[in-house]
Amino acid sequence: MNEHTASFALQVREDQCIGCGMCADACAYGAIRMAEYPEIDPYKCRLCGSCVQACPSEALALNEPETQTQISGGTSKGIWVLAETEADGTLSAVTKELLGKAAVLAEKLHQDVEALLIGSESDAAVSSLAAYGAQRIHLAGHPSLASFIEENYARAAVQVIRECRPDILLVGATPRGRGLSARIAALLQTGLTADCTELDIDAETGLLQQIRPAFGGNLMATIATPAHRPQMASVRPGVMKAREADPALKGECIRHDLSDFKCDGRIRLLDEVLETAGGDSLGNSRIVVGVGRGVKKKETVERICQWAKRLGAAVAGSRAAVEVGLIDAHLQVGQTGQTIAPDLYIAIGISGQIQHTAGIAGAKRIIAINPDKTAPIFNVADYGWAVPVEEALPQLMAVQV
């Protein structure tokens, strides 16, 4: 038994094992290898319990994790935001948005807004957290947290959260936050609602209402976590509104002692390369031009990109456009991509299914260009032009700003 299996939920009682191998035969994931006793691979095991049921001598035991049952009014307190920073150490846009929403929730619950910043102790980030409403800022610094490694960041976050016991923890549903929030929730044995588009407090129970699209976006589900803490939700960037920064605001800064912190020994950082995508960031662009599968040709996309550059706009794409290779995956907008809220969104050749429109709900103005007059995109557009893309493009190219 090594350090990774010693605390694993599935354990072998060697004094009861008869070495029959029925547990290995019953495992559908190939997680058990028979030696003198069953050897369990914790990275393959899904804790389904099939081996426990198959063992004739009850030599396998599946330990149920301890649960946290403190509810509102108990020892858990505080609306926390897991802060995320950019490569230059400044605060990310989604963190500012979450702090704004946390302030609304905190007012309803009469609790404080707090932020957890892992790894980075950038003065700019700390000042921004206070300016955007964090009344208390928890710093978790350690040499092994200098570079982002998901497993290490999750362990550090859990160490601080177990010590301080927040009531609610909000995380940005960014490429970094999606995986990190899932690991934190698993380690804490609490619930997590991913990709929320709205948050509220139930007036009767005081529970966090975690609202997100379900069943392909055809309905909105409201989810609650009644018995475990913290209540966790990841929130799509661009759907919440950040407050105006107030440089006069100051927050209490708490540095947590992580001198005994142990990083995940399975992972070793070999190299780190900063990769920058071309063009403006979708989240920060006032104008975004969306490309759909109706554009059809790569050459047409290139012409649209040239026009967008003249407008000072960023170029995005629907999932369908990404799947056929017209647009890079990191520029996908929609339910399975980014959520944006530009001043103007120009949809070219996009049908407008709910999976895509979920990502542009925050746009102030939408212009749709599609030859199909019945396309759903016209139901959400402020202005529509029912013409083929090839016919519209020469006139668009003539538009000057």
GROMACS .gro file of C-alpha atoms in nm:
model
  401
    1MET     CA    1   0.000   0.000   0.000
    2ASN     CA    2   0.152   0.336  -0.104
    3GLU     CA    3   0.078   0.695  -0.003
    4HIS     CA    4  -0.185   0.734  -0.274
    5THR     CA    5  -0.391   0.427  -0.175
    6ALA     CA    6  -0.350   0.448   0.204
    7SER     CA    7  -0.628   0.707   0.235
    8PHE     CA    8  -0.830   0.584  -0.063
    9ALA     CA    9  -1.200   0.518   0.001
   10LEU     CA   10  -1.177   0.155  -0.119
   11GLN     CA   11  -0.965  -0.054   0.118
   12VAL     CA   12  -0.856  -0.421   0.131
   13ARG     CA   13  -0.888  -0.613   0.458
   14GLU     CA   14  -0.593  -0.841   0.405
   15ASP     CA   15  -0.673  -1.063   0.704
   16GLN     CA   16  -1.006  -1.157   0.541
   17CYS     CA   17  -0.891  -1.191   0.179
   18ILE     CA   18  -0.886  -1.548   0.039
   19GLY     CA   19  -0.717  -1.450  -0.289
   20CYS     CA   20  -1.000  -1.576  -0.512
   21GLY     CA   21  -0.970  -1.288  -0.762
   22MET     CA   22  -1.345  -1.240  -0.797
   23CYS     CA   23  -1.306  -0.869  -0.723
   24ALA     CA   24  -1.070  -0.825  -1.020
   25ASP     CA   25  -1.309  -1.013  -1.247
   26ALA     CA   26  -1.599  -0.793  -1.137
   27CYS     CA   27  -1.417  -0.463  -1.200
   28ALA     CA   28  -1.527  -0.313  -1.534
   29TYR     CA   29  -1.247  -0.053  -1.525
   30GLY     CA   30  -0.945  -0.277  -1.482
   31ALA     CA   31  -0.862  -0.103  -1.155
   32ILE     CA   32  -0.778  -0.421  -0.958
   33ARG     CA   33  -0.473  -0.641  -1.017
   34MET     CA   34  -0.432  -0.962  -0.820
   35ALA     CA   35  -0.101  -1.025  -0.646
   36GLU     CA   36  -0.086  -1.177  -0.300
   37TYR     CA   37  -0.376  -0.945  -0.225
   38PRO     CA   38  -0.585  -0.722  -0.456
   39GLU     CA   39  -0.393  -0.413  -0.565
   40ILE     CA   40  -0.619  -0.115  -0.639
   41ASP     CA   41  -0.526   0.156  -0.888
   42PRO     CA   42  -0.693   0.470  -0.745
   43TYR     CA   43  -0.663   0.651  -1.079
   44LYS     CA   44  -0.873   0.390  -1.260
   45CYS     CA   45  -1.116   0.306  -0.980
   46ARG     CA   46  -1.461   0.471  -1.004
   47LEU     CA   47  -1.574   0.360  -0.655
   48CYS     CA   48  -1.875   0.187  -0.811
   49GLY     CA   49  -1.875  -0.087  -0.546
   50SER     CA   50  -1.895  -0.385  -0.787
   51CYS     CA   51  -1.590  -0.547  -0.632
   52VAL     CA   52  -1.732  -0.507  -0.280
   53GLN     CA   53  -2.049  -0.688  -0.382
   54ALA     CA   54  -1.856  -0.964  -0.562
   55CYS     CA   55  -1.616  -1.043  -0.274
   56PRO     CA   56  -1.734  -1.362  -0.095
   57SER     CA   57  -1.523  -1.295   0.216
   58GLU     CA   58  -1.612  -0.925   0.263
   59ALA     CA   59  -1.245  -0.835   0.231
   60LEU     CA   60  -1.316  -0.510   0.047
   61ALA     CA   61  -1.466  -0.208   0.221
   62LEU     CA   62  -1.588   0.112   0.063
   63ASN     CA   63  -1.568   0.388   0.323
   64GLU     CA   64  -1.829   0.660   0.295
   65PRO     CA   65  -1.674   1.009   0.310
   66GLU     CA   66  -1.750   1.229   0.606
   67THR     CA   67  -1.999   1.496   0.515
   68GLN     CA   68  -2.031   1.852   0.632
   69THR     CA   69  -2.379   1.929   0.755
   70GLN     CA   70  -2.352   2.290   0.874
   71ILE     CA   71  -2.625   2.495   0.709
   72SER     CA   72  -2.703   2.866   0.708
   73GLY     CA   73  -2.703   2.990   1.064
   74GLY     CA   74  -2.433   2.741   1.162
   75THR     CA   75  -2.057   2.788   1.164
   76SER     CA   76  -2.021   2.845   0.787
   77LYS     CA   77  -2.012   3.213   0.703
   78GLY     CA   78  -1.896   3.443   0.425
   79ILE     CA   79  -1.952   3.480   0.049
   80TRP     CA   80  -1.617   3.389  -0.106
   81VAL     CA   81  -1.486   3.445  -0.457
   82LEU     CA   82  -1.194   3.240  -0.584
   83ALA     CA   83  -0.986   3.511  -0.749
   84GLU     CA   84  -0.820   3.459  -1.085
   85THR     CA   85  -0.545   3.677  -1.228
   86GLU     CA   86  -0.413   3.740  -1.577
   87ALA     CA   87  -0.058   3.667  -1.687
   88ASP     CA   88   0.051   4.021  -1.585
   89GLY     CA   89  -0.088   3.977  -1.232
   90THR     CA   90  -0.395   4.196  -1.278
   91LEU     CA   91  -0.739   4.081  -1.173
   92SER     CA   92  -0.943   3.894  -1.435
   93ALA     CA   93  -1.273   4.038  -1.558
   94VAL     CA   94  -1.477   3.741  -1.431
   95THR     CA   95  -1.344   3.790  -1.077
   96LYS     CA   96  -1.465   4.150  -1.082
   97GLU     CA   97  -1.806   4.027  -1.203
   98LEU     CA   98  -1.825   3.766  -0.926
   99LEU     CA   99  -1.736   4.022  -0.660
  100GLY     CA  100  -2.024   4.238  -0.781
  101LYS     CA  101  -2.267   3.947  -0.754
  102ALA     CA  102  -2.120   3.838  -0.420
  103ALA     CA  103  -2.199   4.183  -0.281
  104VAL     CA  104  -2.567   4.142  -0.378
  105LEU     CA  105  -2.582   3.796  -0.218
  106ALA     CA  106  -2.397   3.913   0.093
  107GLU     CA  107  -2.644   4.195   0.146
  108LYS     CA  108  -2.933   3.947   0.147
  109LEU     CA  109  -2.756   3.713   0.390
  110HIS     CA  110  -2.595   3.988   0.603
  111GLN     CA  111  -2.253   3.834   0.548
  112ASP     CA  112  -1.917   3.963   0.426
  113VAL     CA  113  -1.765   3.942   0.079
  114GLU     CA  114  -1.429   3.768   0.087
  115ALA     CA  115  -1.177   3.663  -0.176
  116LEU     CA  116  -0.924   3.381  -0.192
  117LEU     CA  117  -0.609   3.450  -0.392
  118ILE     CA  118  -0.380   3.151  -0.442
  119GLY     CA  119  -0.017   3.165  -0.549
  120SER     CA  120  -0.001   3.528  -0.659
  121GLU     CA  121   0.045   3.804  -0.403
  122SER     CA  122   0.042   4.077  -0.666
  123ASP     CA  123  -0.014   4.416  -0.506
  124ALA     CA  124  -0.225   4.514  -0.808
  125ALA     CA  125  -0.452   4.212  -0.763
  126VAL     CA  126  -0.491   4.266  -0.389
  127SER     CA  127  -0.574   4.634  -0.436
  128SER     CA  128  -0.823   4.549  -0.711
  129LEU     CA  129  -0.995   4.288  -0.496
  130ALA     CA  130  -1.055   4.549  -0.227
  131ALA     CA  131  -1.159   4.814  -0.478
  132TYR     CA  132  -1.420   4.580  -0.627
  133GLY     CA  133  -1.571   4.500  -0.291
  134ALA     CA  134  -1.374   4.225  -0.111
  135GLN     CA  135  -1.391   4.309   0.258
  136ARG     CA  136  -1.145   4.035   0.347
  137ILE     CA  137  -0.870   3.894   0.122
  138HIS     CA  138  -0.718   3.554   0.198
  139LEU     CA  139  -0.369   3.499   0.057
  140ALA     CA  140  -0.242   3.144   0.012
  141GLY     CA  141   0.119   3.165  -0.098
  142HIS     CA  142   0.382   2.894  -0.124
  143PRO     CA  143   0.686   2.838  -0.352
  144SER     CA  144   0.516   2.538  -0.517
  145LEU     CA  145   0.221   2.761  -0.613
  146ALA     CA  146   0.427   3.000  -0.824
  147SER     CA  147   0.302   2.825  -1.140
  148PHE     CA  148  -0.054   2.712  -1.190
  149ILE     CA  149  -0.085   2.338  -1.136
  150GLU     CA  150  -0.449   2.248  -1.085
  151GLU     CA  151  -0.391   1.975  -0.827
  152ASN     CA  152  -0.169   2.197  -0.610
  153TYR     CA  153  -0.402   2.498  -0.629
  154ALA     CA  154  -0.695   2.275  -0.530
  155ARG     CA  155  -0.508   2.141  -0.226
  156ALA     CA  156  -0.413   2.493  -0.116
  157ALA     CA  157  -0.770   2.619  -0.159
  158VAL     CA  158  -0.912   2.329   0.039
  159GLN     CA  159  -0.665   2.386   0.324
  160VAL     CA  160  -0.780   2.748   0.362
  161ILE     CA  161  -1.150   2.670   0.310
  162ARG     CA  162  -1.148   2.398   0.577
  163GLU     CA  163  -0.991   2.643   0.817
  164CYS     CA  164  -1.231   2.933   0.749
  165ARG     CA  165  -1.551   2.749   0.648
  166PRO     CA  166  -1.717   2.988   0.401
  167ASP     CA  167  -2.089   2.954   0.336
  168ILE     CA  168  -2.064   3.012  -0.041
  169LEU     CA  169  -1.773   2.984  -0.286
  170LEU     CA  170  -1.801   3.132  -0.636
  171VAL     CA  171  -1.559   3.045  -0.916
  172GLY     CA  172  -1.531   3.175  -1.271
  173ALA     CA  173  -1.618   2.910  -1.532
  174THR     CA  174  -1.298   2.983  -1.723
  175PRO     CA  175  -1.064   2.721  -1.872
  176ARG     CA  176  -0.873   2.737  -1.544
  177GLY     CA  177  -1.171   2.765  -1.310
  178ARG     CA  178  -1.376   2.478  -1.454
  179GLY     CA  179  -1.128   2.207  -1.358
  180LEU     CA  180  -1.014   2.374  -1.038
  181SER     CA  181  -1.368   2.415  -0.901
  182ALA     CA  182  -1.445   2.048  -0.971
  183ARG     CA  183  -1.135   1.932  -0.782
  184ILE     CA  184  -1.210   2.159  -0.487
  185ALA     CA  185  -1.570   2.036  -0.466
  186ALA     CA  186  -1.457   1.672  -0.479
  187LEU     CA  187  -1.198   1.720  -0.205
  188LEU     CA  188  -1.448   1.901   0.016
  189GLN     CA  189  -1.725   1.648  -0.058
  190THR     CA  190  -1.968   1.928  -0.143
  191GLY     CA  191  -2.190   2.002  -0.440
  192LEU     CA  192  -2.096   2.213  -0.743
  193THR     CA  193  -2.326   2.364  -1.003
  194ALA     CA  194  -2.123   2.443  -1.314
  195ASP     CA  195  -2.175   2.719  -1.572
  196CYS     CA  196  -2.438   2.916  -1.382
  197THR     CA  197  -2.594   3.215  -1.556
  198GLU     CA  198  -2.774   3.355  -1.249
  199LEU     CA  199  -2.748   3.335  -0.871
  200ASP     CA  200  -2.993   3.432  -0.601
  201ILE     CA  201  -3.081   3.364  -0.237
  202ASP     CA  202  -3.396   3.175  -0.141
  203ALA     CA  203  -3.589   3.407   0.091
  204GLU     CA  204  -3.726   3.123   0.305
  205THR     CA  205  -3.426   2.891   0.343
  206GLY     CA  206  -3.135   3.131   0.290
  207LEU     CA  207  -2.985   2.880   0.044
  208LEU     CA  208  -2.797   2.981  -0.267
  209GLN     CA  209  -3.011   2.935  -0.578
  210GLN     CA  210  -2.777   2.822  -0.854
  211ILE     CA  211  -2.945   2.877  -1.190
  212ARG     CA  212  -2.819   2.736  -1.518
  213PRO     CA  213  -2.952   2.614  -1.856
  214ALA     CA  214  -3.047   2.245  -1.871
  215PHE     CA  215  -3.161   1.995  -2.135
  216GLY     CA  216  -2.979   2.170  -2.417
  217GLY     CA  217  -3.086   2.512  -2.299
  218ASN     CA  218  -3.457   2.438  -2.330
  219LEU     CA  219  -3.522   2.517  -1.964
  220MET     CA  220  -3.354   2.683  -1.668
  221ALA     CA  221  -3.274   2.464  -1.367
  222THR     CA  222  -3.253   2.602  -1.012
  223ILE     CA  223  -3.022   2.394  -0.795
  224ALA     CA  224  -2.955   2.417  -0.420
  225THR     CA  225  -2.704   2.256  -0.183
  226PRO     CA  226  -2.894   2.216   0.145
  227ALA     CA  227  -2.664   1.998   0.355
  228HIS     CA  228  -2.301   2.058   0.250
  229ARG     CA  229  -2.069   2.356   0.274
  230PRO     CA  230  -1.952   2.556   0.103
  231GLN     CA  231  -2.228   2.594  -0.153
  232MET     CA  232  -2.028   2.607  -0.475
  233ALA     CA  233  -2.109   2.746  -0.817
  234SER     CA  234  -1.899   2.828  -1.120
  235VAL     CA  235  -2.029   3.121  -1.323
  236ARG     CA  236  -1.989   3.196  -1.690
  237PRO     CA  237  -1.781   3.505  -1.767
  238GLY     CA  238  -1.976   3.798  -1.901
  239VAL     CA  239  -2.316   3.719  -1.745
  240MET     CA  240  -2.273   3.910  -1.417
  241LYS     CA  241  -2.219   4.283  -1.384
  242ALA     CA  242  -1.908   4.417  -1.215
  243ARG     CA  243  -1.939   4.715  -0.984
  244GLU     CA  244  -1.742   5.030  -1.044
  245ALA     CA  245  -1.406   5.008  -0.871
  246ASP     CA  246  -1.364   5.231  -0.567
  247PRO     CA  247  -0.991   5.284  -0.493
  248ALA     CA  248  -1.085   5.424  -0.151
  249LEU     CA  249  -1.211   5.085  -0.034
  250LYS     CA  250  -0.969   4.881   0.175
  251GLY     CA  251  -0.990   4.514   0.261
  252GLU     CA  252  -0.846   4.317   0.550
  253CYS     CA  253  -0.555   4.107   0.421
  254ILE     CA  254  -0.500   3.764   0.579
  255ARG     CA  255  -0.190   3.560   0.493
  256HIS     CA  256  -0.244   3.193   0.565
  257ASP     CA  257   0.040   2.978   0.690
  258LEU     CA  258   0.107   2.710   0.428
  259SER     CA  259   0.452   2.617   0.558
  260ASP     CA  260   0.337   2.255   0.593
  261PHE     CA  261   0.179   2.249   0.246
  262LYS     CA  262   0.264   1.943   0.038
  263CYS     CA  263   0.226   1.960  -0.337
  264ASP     CA  264   0.103   1.668  -0.546
  265GLY     CA  265   0.405   1.444  -0.589
  266ARG     CA  266   0.266   1.285  -0.904
  267ILE     CA  267   0.316   1.603  -1.107
  268ARG     CA  268   0.636   1.774  -1.211
  269LEU     CA  269   0.641   2.096  -1.414
  270LEU     CA  270   0.880   2.056  -1.707
  271ASP     CA  271   0.824   2.383  -1.889
  272GLU     CA  272   0.586   2.674  -1.907
  273VAL     CA  273   0.509   2.870  -2.223
  274LEU     CA  274   0.286   3.175  -2.241
  275GLU     CA  275   0.066   3.142  -2.547
  276THR     CA  276  -0.118   3.447  -2.677
  277ALA     CA  277  -0.408   3.423  -2.915
  278GLY     CA  278  -0.418   3.664  -3.207
  279GLY     CA  279  -0.667   3.950  -3.214
  280ASP     CA  280  -0.859   4.120  -2.941
  281SER     CA  281  -0.996   3.931  -2.643
  282LEU     CA  282  -1.362   3.837  -2.694
  283GLY     CA  283  -1.448   3.930  -2.337
  284ASN     CA  284  -1.307   4.283  -2.373
  285SER     CA  285  -1.426   4.366  -2.725
  286ARG     CA  286  -1.703   4.622  -2.778
  287ILE     CA  287  -1.782   4.473  -3.119
  288VAL     CA  288  -1.777   4.101  -3.199
  289VAL     CA  289  -1.841   3.947  -3.540
  290GLY     CA  290  -1.973   3.592  -3.517
  291VAL     CA  291  -1.914   3.343  -3.798
  292GLY     CA  292  -2.146   3.046  -3.852
  293ARG     CA  293  -2.145   2.740  -4.072
  294GLY     CA  294  -2.349   2.937  -4.328
  295VAL     CA  295  -2.029   3.122  -4.422
  296LYS     CA  296  -1.908   2.792  -4.579
  297LYS     CA  297  -1.565   2.896  -4.715
  298LYS     CA  298  -1.239   2.972  -4.536
  299GLU     CA  299  -1.170   3.247  -4.790
  300THR     CA  300  -1.494   3.419  -4.687
  301VAL     CA  301  -1.391   3.397  -4.322
  302GLU     CA  302  -1.062   3.567  -4.408
  303ARG     CA  303  -1.249   3.853  -4.574
  304ILE     CA  304  -1.475   3.885  -4.269
  305CYS     CA  305  -1.165   3.898  -4.047
  306GLN     CA  306  -1.021   4.180  -4.259
  307TRP     CA  307  -1.346   4.374  -4.230
  308ALA     CA  308  -1.363   4.310  -3.855
  309LYS     CA  309  -1.008   4.441  -3.815
  310ARG     CA  310  -1.109   4.766  -3.982
  311LEU     CA  311  -1.403   4.792  -3.743
  312GLY     CA  312  -1.184   4.722  -3.442
  313ALA     CA  313  -1.390   4.411  -3.378
  314ALA     CA  314  -1.301   4.062  -3.257
  315VAL     CA  315  -1.405   3.754  -3.455
  316ALA     CA  316  -1.583   3.461  -3.290
  317GLY     CA  317  -1.769   3.157  -3.413
  318SER     CA  318  -2.052   2.917  -3.343
  319ARG     CA  319  -1.987   2.556  -3.249
  320ALA     CA  320  -2.089   2.449  -3.599
  321ALA     CA  321  -1.828   2.682  -3.751
  322VAL     CA  322  -1.563   2.542  -3.517
  323GLU     CA  323  -1.653   2.183  -3.603
  324VAL     CA  324  -1.605   2.239  -3.977
  325GLY     CA  325  -1.275   2.422  -3.923
  326LEU     CA  326  -1.383   2.776  -4.010
  327ILE     CA  327  -1.297   2.920  -3.666
  328ASP     CA  328  -1.047   2.817  -3.396
  329ALA     CA  329  -1.197   2.640  -3.093
  330HIS     CA  330  -1.074   2.905  -2.847
  331LEU     CA  331  -1.299   3.159  -3.025
  332GLN     CA  332  -1.619   2.956  -2.986
  333VAL     CA  333  -1.915   3.138  -2.834
  334GLY     CA  334  -2.216   2.965  -2.684
  335GLN     CA  335  -2.324   2.719  -2.419
  336THR     CA  336  -2.010   2.508  -2.463
  337GLY     CA  337  -1.785   2.805  -2.542
  338GLN     CA  338  -1.740   3.158  -2.416
  339THR     CA  339  -2.010   3.393  -2.293
  340ILE     CA  340  -1.974   3.750  -2.418
  341ALA     CA  341  -2.152   4.082  -2.365
  342PRO     CA  342  -2.033   4.326  -2.635
  343ASP     CA  343  -2.202   4.652  -2.728
  344LEU     CA  344  -2.263   4.505  -3.075
  345TYR     CA  345  -2.273   4.145  -3.196
  346ILE     CA  346  -2.292   4.080  -3.571
  347ALA     CA  347  -2.397   3.723  -3.648
  348ILE     CA  348  -2.306   3.615  -4.002
  349GLY     CA  349  -2.437   3.281  -4.127
  350ILE     CA  350  -2.541   3.172  -3.777
  351SER     CA  351  -2.874   2.991  -3.738
  352GLY     CA  352  -2.916   3.098  -3.376
  353GLN     CA  353  -2.991   2.778  -3.187
  354ILE     CA  354  -3.032   2.817  -2.811
  355GLN     CA  355  -2.684   2.667  -2.753
  356HIS     CA  356  -2.533   2.969  -2.931
  357THR     CA  357  -2.768   3.243  -2.815
  358ALA     CA  358  -2.702   3.143  -2.452
  359GLY     CA  359  -2.352   3.284  -2.503
  360ILE     CA  360  -2.461   3.622  -2.643
  361ALA     CA  361  -2.752   3.702  -2.410
  362GLY     CA  362  -2.559   3.997  -2.266
  363ALA     CA  363  -2.504   4.170  -2.603
  364LYS     CA  364  -2.658   4.518  -2.612
  365ARG     CA  365  -2.734   4.506  -2.986
  366ILE     CA  366  -2.747   4.211  -3.225
  367ILE     CA  367  -2.741   4.226  -3.604
  368ALA     CA  368  -2.814   3.901  -3.787
  369ILE     CA  369  -2.732   3.814  -4.148
  370ASN     CA  370  -2.877   3.486  -4.273
  371PRO     CA  371  -3.054   3.386  -4.596
  372ASP     CA  372  -3.315   3.183  -4.403
  373LYS     CA  373  -3.592   3.419  -4.291
  374THR     CA  374  -3.712   3.160  -4.038
  375ALA     CA  375  -3.372   3.120  -3.868
  376PRO     CA  376  -3.402   3.146  -3.485
  377ILE     CA  377  -3.131   3.414  -3.478
  378PHE     CA  378  -3.387   3.668  -3.602
  379ASN     CA  379  -3.594   3.610  -3.287
  380VAL     CA  380  -3.317   3.758  -3.070
  381ALA     CA  381  -3.171   4.008  -3.319
  382ASP     CA  382  -3.243   4.380  -3.303
  383TYR     CA  383  -3.182   4.408  -3.679
  384GLY     CA  384  -3.199   4.134  -3.940
  385TRP     CA  385  -3.088   4.102  -4.301
  386ALA     CA  386  -3.216   3.793  -4.484
  387VAL     CA  387  -2.960   3.765  -4.764
  388PRO     CA  388  -2.685   3.515  -4.855
  389VAL     CA  389  -2.350   3.589  -4.694
  390GLU     CA  390  -2.181   3.621  -5.035
  391GLU     CA  391  -2.427   3.894  -5.132
  392ALA     CA  392  -2.399   4.081  -4.802
  393LEU     CA  393  -2.022   4.075  -4.770
  394PRO     CA  394  -1.932   4.329  -5.045
  395GLN     CA  395  -2.170   4.580  -4.887
  396LEU     CA  396  -2.030   4.508  -4.540
  397MET     CA  397  -1.676   4.560  -4.668
  398ALA     CA  398  -1.779   4.907  -4.782
  399VAL     CA  399  -1.882   5.008  -4.431
  400GLN     CA  400  -1.635   5.254  -4.281
  401VAL     CA  401  -1.596   5.361  -3.916
   0.00000   0.00000   0.00000
